[in-house]
CSV table of C-alpha atoms in Angstrom, one decimal:
chain,number,residue,atom,x,y,z
T,1,MET,CA,87.2,135.9,96.2
T,2,GLN,CA,89.6,136.3,93.2
T,3,VAL,CA,92.3,137.8,95.4
T,4,MET,CA,92.0,135.0,97.9
T,5,HIS,CA,92.1,132.5,95.0
T,6,GLU,CA,95.3,134.0,93.6
T,7,ARG,CA,96.9,134.2,97.0
T,8,GLU,CA,96.2,130.6,97.9
T,9,ALA,CA,97.4,129.3,94.5
T,10,VAL,CA,101.1,129.9,95.4
T,11,LYS,CA,101.0,128.2,98.8
T,12,ARG,CA,102.1,124.5,99.1
T,13,LEU,CA,101.7,122.0,101.8
T,14,THR,CA,104.6,120.1,103.5
T,15,GLY,CA,105.0,117.4,106.1
T,16,ARG,CA,102.2,114.9,106.9
T,17,VAL,CA,99.1,115.6,104.8
T,18,GLU,CA,95.7,113.8,104.9
T,19,MET,CA,94.0,113.7,101.5
T,20,ASP,CA,90.6,112.7,100.4
T,21,ASP,CA,88.2,113.0,97.4
T,22,ALA,CA,84.9,114.9,97.5
T,23,TYR,CA,82.2,116.5,95.4
T,24,ILE,CA,80.3,119.7,95.7
T,25,GLY,CA,77.2,121.0,93.9
T,26,GLY,CA,74.9,118.9,91.7
T,27,LYS,CA,71.3,118.6,90.9
T,28,ARG,CA,68.8,118.2,93.8
T,29,LYS,CA,66.5,116.0,91.8
T,30,GLY,CA,67.4,112.8,89.9
T,31,LYS,CA,70.3,110.4,90.5
T,32,ARG,CA,72.1,110.9,93.8
T,33,GLY,CA,75.7,110.2,94.8
T,34,ARG,CA,78.8,110.2,92.6
T,35,GLY,CA,76.9,109.8,89.3
T,36,SER,CA,74.7,112.9,89.9
T,37,ALA,CA,74.7,115.6,87.2
T,38,GLY,CA,76.5,118.8,87.9
T,39,LYS,CA,78.8,117.6,90.7
T,40,VAL,CA,82.3,119.1,90.7
T,41,PRO,CA,85.0,116.8,92.0
T,42,PHE,CA,87.7,118.2,94.2
T,43,VAL,CA,90.6,117.1,96.4
T,44,ALA,CA,90.9,118.1,100.0
T,45,ALA,CA,94.4,118.1,101.6
T,46,VAL,CA,95.0,119.0,105.3
T,47,GLU,CA,98.6,119.5,106.6
T,48,THR,CA,98.9,118.4,110.2
T,49,THR,CA,101.4,119.4,112.9
T,50,ASN,CA,103.7,116.9,114.7
T,51,ASP,CA,101.1,116.6,117.5
T,52,GLY,CA,98.3,115.8,115.0
T,53,LYS,CA,96.5,119.1,114.8
T,54,PRO,CA,95.4,120.7,111.5
T,55,HIS,CA,97.7,123.5,110.4
T,56,ARG,CA,96.9,124.4,106.8
T,57,MET,CA,94.7,123.0,104.0
T,58,LYS,CA,94.1,123.2,100.3
T,59,LEU,CA,91.0,122.4,98.3
T,60,TYR,CA,91.7,121.7,94.6
T,61,PRO,CA,89.1,121.1,91.9
T,62,VAL,CA,90.0,118.3,89.5
T,63,SER,CA,88.5,117.1,86.2
T,64,GLY,CA,87.9,113.7,87.7
T,65,PHE,CA,89.5,111.1,89.9
T,66,THR,CA,92.1,109.9,87.4
T,67,SER,CA,95.8,109.4,87.8
T,68,ALA,CA,96.6,112.3,85.5
T,69,ALA,CA,94.3,114.7,87.3
T,70,ILE,CA,95.7,113.7,90.7
T,71,CYS,CA,99.3,114.1,89.5
T,72,ASP,CA,98.5,117.6,88.3
T,73,ALA,CA,96.8,118.4,91.6
T,74,ALA,CA,99.8,117.1,93.5
T,75,ALA,CA,102.1,119.4,91.6
T,76,SER,CA,100.0,122.4,92.8
T,77,LEU,CA,99.3,121.1,96.3
T,78,PHE,CA,102.7,119.8,97.7
T,79,SER,CA,106.2,120.9,98.0
T,80,GLY,CA,109.3,119.4,99.6
T,81,GLU,CA,109.1,116.2,101.6
T,82,CYS,CA,105.5,115.2,102.1
T,83,LEU,CA,103.8,112.1,103.5
T,84,VAL,CA,100.4,111.9,101.9
T,85,VAL,CA,98.0,109.7,103.7
T,86,THR,CA,94.9,108.6,101.7
T,87,ASP,CA,92.0,106.2,101.9
T,88,GLY,CA,93.5,104.0,99.2
T,89,LEU,CA,91.6,105.2,96.2
T,90,ALA,CA,93.6,103.9,93.2
T,91,CYS,CA,94.2,107.3,91.5
T,92,PHE,CA,95.9,108.7,94.6
T,93,THR,CA,99.0,106.6,93.9
T,94,ALA,CA,99.8,109.2,91.2
T,95,VAL,CA,101.0,111.7,93.9
T,96,THR,CA,104.3,109.7,94.0
T,97,ARG,CA,105.1,111.1,90.5
T,98,GLN,CA,105.6,114.5,92.2
T,99,GLY,CA,108.2,113.1,94.6
T,100,VAL,CA,106.1,112.7,97.7
T,101,THR,CA,105.6,109.6,99.8
T,102,HIS,CA,102.2,108.0,99.6
T,103,GLN,CA,100.7,106.0,102.4
T,104,PRO,CA,97.4,104.4,101.5
T,105,LEU,CA,95.2,103.1,104.3
T,106,ARG,CA,92.4,100.9,103.1
T,107,THR,CA,89.2,101.6,104.9
T,108,THR,CA,85.6,100.5,104.3
T,109,GLY,CA,82.3,102.2,105.0
T,110,ASP,CA,81.9,104.1,108.3
T,111,LYS,CA,85.3,102.9,109.6
T,112,ALA,CA,86.8,105.8,107.6
T,113,LEU,CA,84.7,108.3,109.6
T,114,GLN,CA,85.8,106.7,112.9
T,115,ASP,CA,89.4,106.4,112.0
T,116,SER,CA,91.5,109.1,113.6
T,117,THR,CA,93.9,109.0,110.7
T,118,PHE,CA,91.4,111.0,108.6
T,119,LYS,CA,89.9,113.0,111.4
T,120,TRP,CA,90.9,116.4,110.1
T,121,VAL,CA,90.3,116.0,106.4
T,122,ASN,CA,86.8,114.6,107.2
T,123,THR,CA,86.1,117.4,109.7
T,124,VAL,CA,87.3,120.0,107.1
T,125,LEU,CA,85.2,118.5,104.4
T,126,GLY,CA,82.1,118.6,106.5
T,127,ASN,CA,82.7,122.2,107.5
T,128,VAL,CA,83.4,123.2,103.9
T,129,LYS,CA,80.2,121.8,102.5
T,130,CYS,CA,78.1,123.2,105.3
T,131,ALA,CA,79.7,126.6,105.1
T,132,LEU,CA,79.5,126.9,101.3
T,133,ILE,CA,76.0,125.6,100.9
T,134,GLY,CA,74.8,127.7,103.9
T,135,THR,CA,76.4,130.8,102.6
T,136,TYR,CA,75.8,130.7,98.9
T,137,ARG,CA,72.7,128.4,98.7
T,138,VAL,CA,73.6,127.6,95.0
T,139,ILE,CA,77.1,126.6,94.0
T,140,SER,CA,77.8,127.6,90.4
T,141,ALA,CA,80.2,124.9,89.0
T,142,LYS,CA,82.1,127.5,87.0
T,143,HIS,CA,83.1,129.4,90.1
T,144,VAL,CA,83.9,126.5,92.4
T,145,PRO,CA,87.6,127.2,92.5
T,146,ARG,CA,86.9,130.7,93.9
T,147,TYR,CA,84.4,129.4,96.5
T,148,LEU,CA,86.9,126.8,97.7
T,149,SER,CA,89.7,129.3,97.8
T,150,SER,CA,87.8,131.7,99.9
T,151,PHE,CA,87.2,129.0,102.5
T,152,VAL,CA,90.9,127.9,102.4
T,153,TYR,CA,92.0,131.5,102.8
T,154,ARG,CA,89.9,132.0,105.9
T,155,PHE,CA,90.9,128.6,107.4
T,156,ASN,CA,94.6,129.1,106.9
T,157,ARG,CA,94.5,132.4,108.7
T,158,ARG,CA,92.2,131.4,111.5
T,159,PHE,CA,94.9,132.1,114.1
T,160,SER,CA,95.1,135.8,113.3
T,161,LEU,CA,91.4,136.8,112.8
T,162,PRO,CA,91.9,140.5,113.8
T,163,ASP,CA,94.5,140.9,111.1
T,164,MET,CA,92.7,139.0,108.3
T,165,PHE,CA,90.8,141.9,106.8
T,166,ALA,CA,93.8,144.2,106.8
T,167,ARG,CA,95.9,141.5,105.2
T,168,LEU,CA,93.3,140.9,102.5
T,169,ALA,CA,93.1,144.6,101.8
T,170,TYR,CA,96.9,144.8,101.6
T,171,VAL,CA,97.0,141.9,99.1
T,172,ALA,CA,94.1,143.2,97.1
T,173,LEU,CA,95.8,146.5,96.6
T,174,ARG,CA,98.9,144.7,95.2
T,175,THR,CA,96.9,142.3,92.9
T,176,PRO,CA,96.6,143.4,89.3
T,177,PRO,CA,93.1,144.4,88.3
T,178,MET,CA,90.9,141.8,86.5
T,179,PRO,CA,88.2,142.9,84.1
T,180,TYR,CA,84.7,142.0,85.1
T,181,ARG,CA,84.2,139.9,81.9
T,182,LEU,CA,87.1,137.6,83.1
T,183,LEU,CA,85.8,137.5,86.7
T,184,LYS,CA,82.3,136.3,85.6
T,185,SER,CA,83.8,133.8,83.1
T,186,ALA,CA,84.1,130.1,83.9
T,187,GLU,CA,87.2,128.9,85.8
T,188,ASP,CA,89.1,126.0,84.3
T,189,CYS,CA,88.7,123.2,86.9
T,190,ALA,CA,90.9,120.7,85.1
C-alpha cells in the first residue's frame, strides 16, 4: 500500500475534472452524518475524457473543508490547464489559487445524484466506500491515505489488469525501503 501511495502522489490530473467532498470511517454509534466522531474528510477528483468517460482519479485526505485545505489539495491534485467542476461548496473556490478554472454548479438534494455532470465522481465515491469497507471492515483514520491510494492505483490501471502486478513489483523494487515503525505510524492527513 505504501508503494501505491508513493507512486500515486506524483501523478496530477488535467483537463475536465469532477470534484466532490466525502467522508470515510467514523463511529457506528452516536451522532450520524458530517458531525460524527472519527470521520476523515477527503476530496475525490475524477478526470474525464472528451467523450465524458472517467480516465483517472485522485482521492486526497484533507484536514477539513476549508479554503486553505482545498488550496493545498489542489496543488497536489491538478497540473496544467484544468476545468474543475464542483457542486458549489464554498471552499472549492480556493482551487482557482492554483491556476485552474473553477465551474461551480449549484445542486440541491437528490438532484446532484441524478445530474450527469457529477456522474463519475458519485459513481467512484460509491465504489470506493463499498470496496474499502467491504475489504477492510474497519478503517483506521491514521492509514486512510494508504487505503485511498491503493484504490486509486488499481482504478487508474484498470485498462491493463494483466500487467498491474508486474508493474507494482517493478515499482516496489525501485522504492526505497521504509522501516516498519514508520509504516505503522500515523499518516499526516492535513
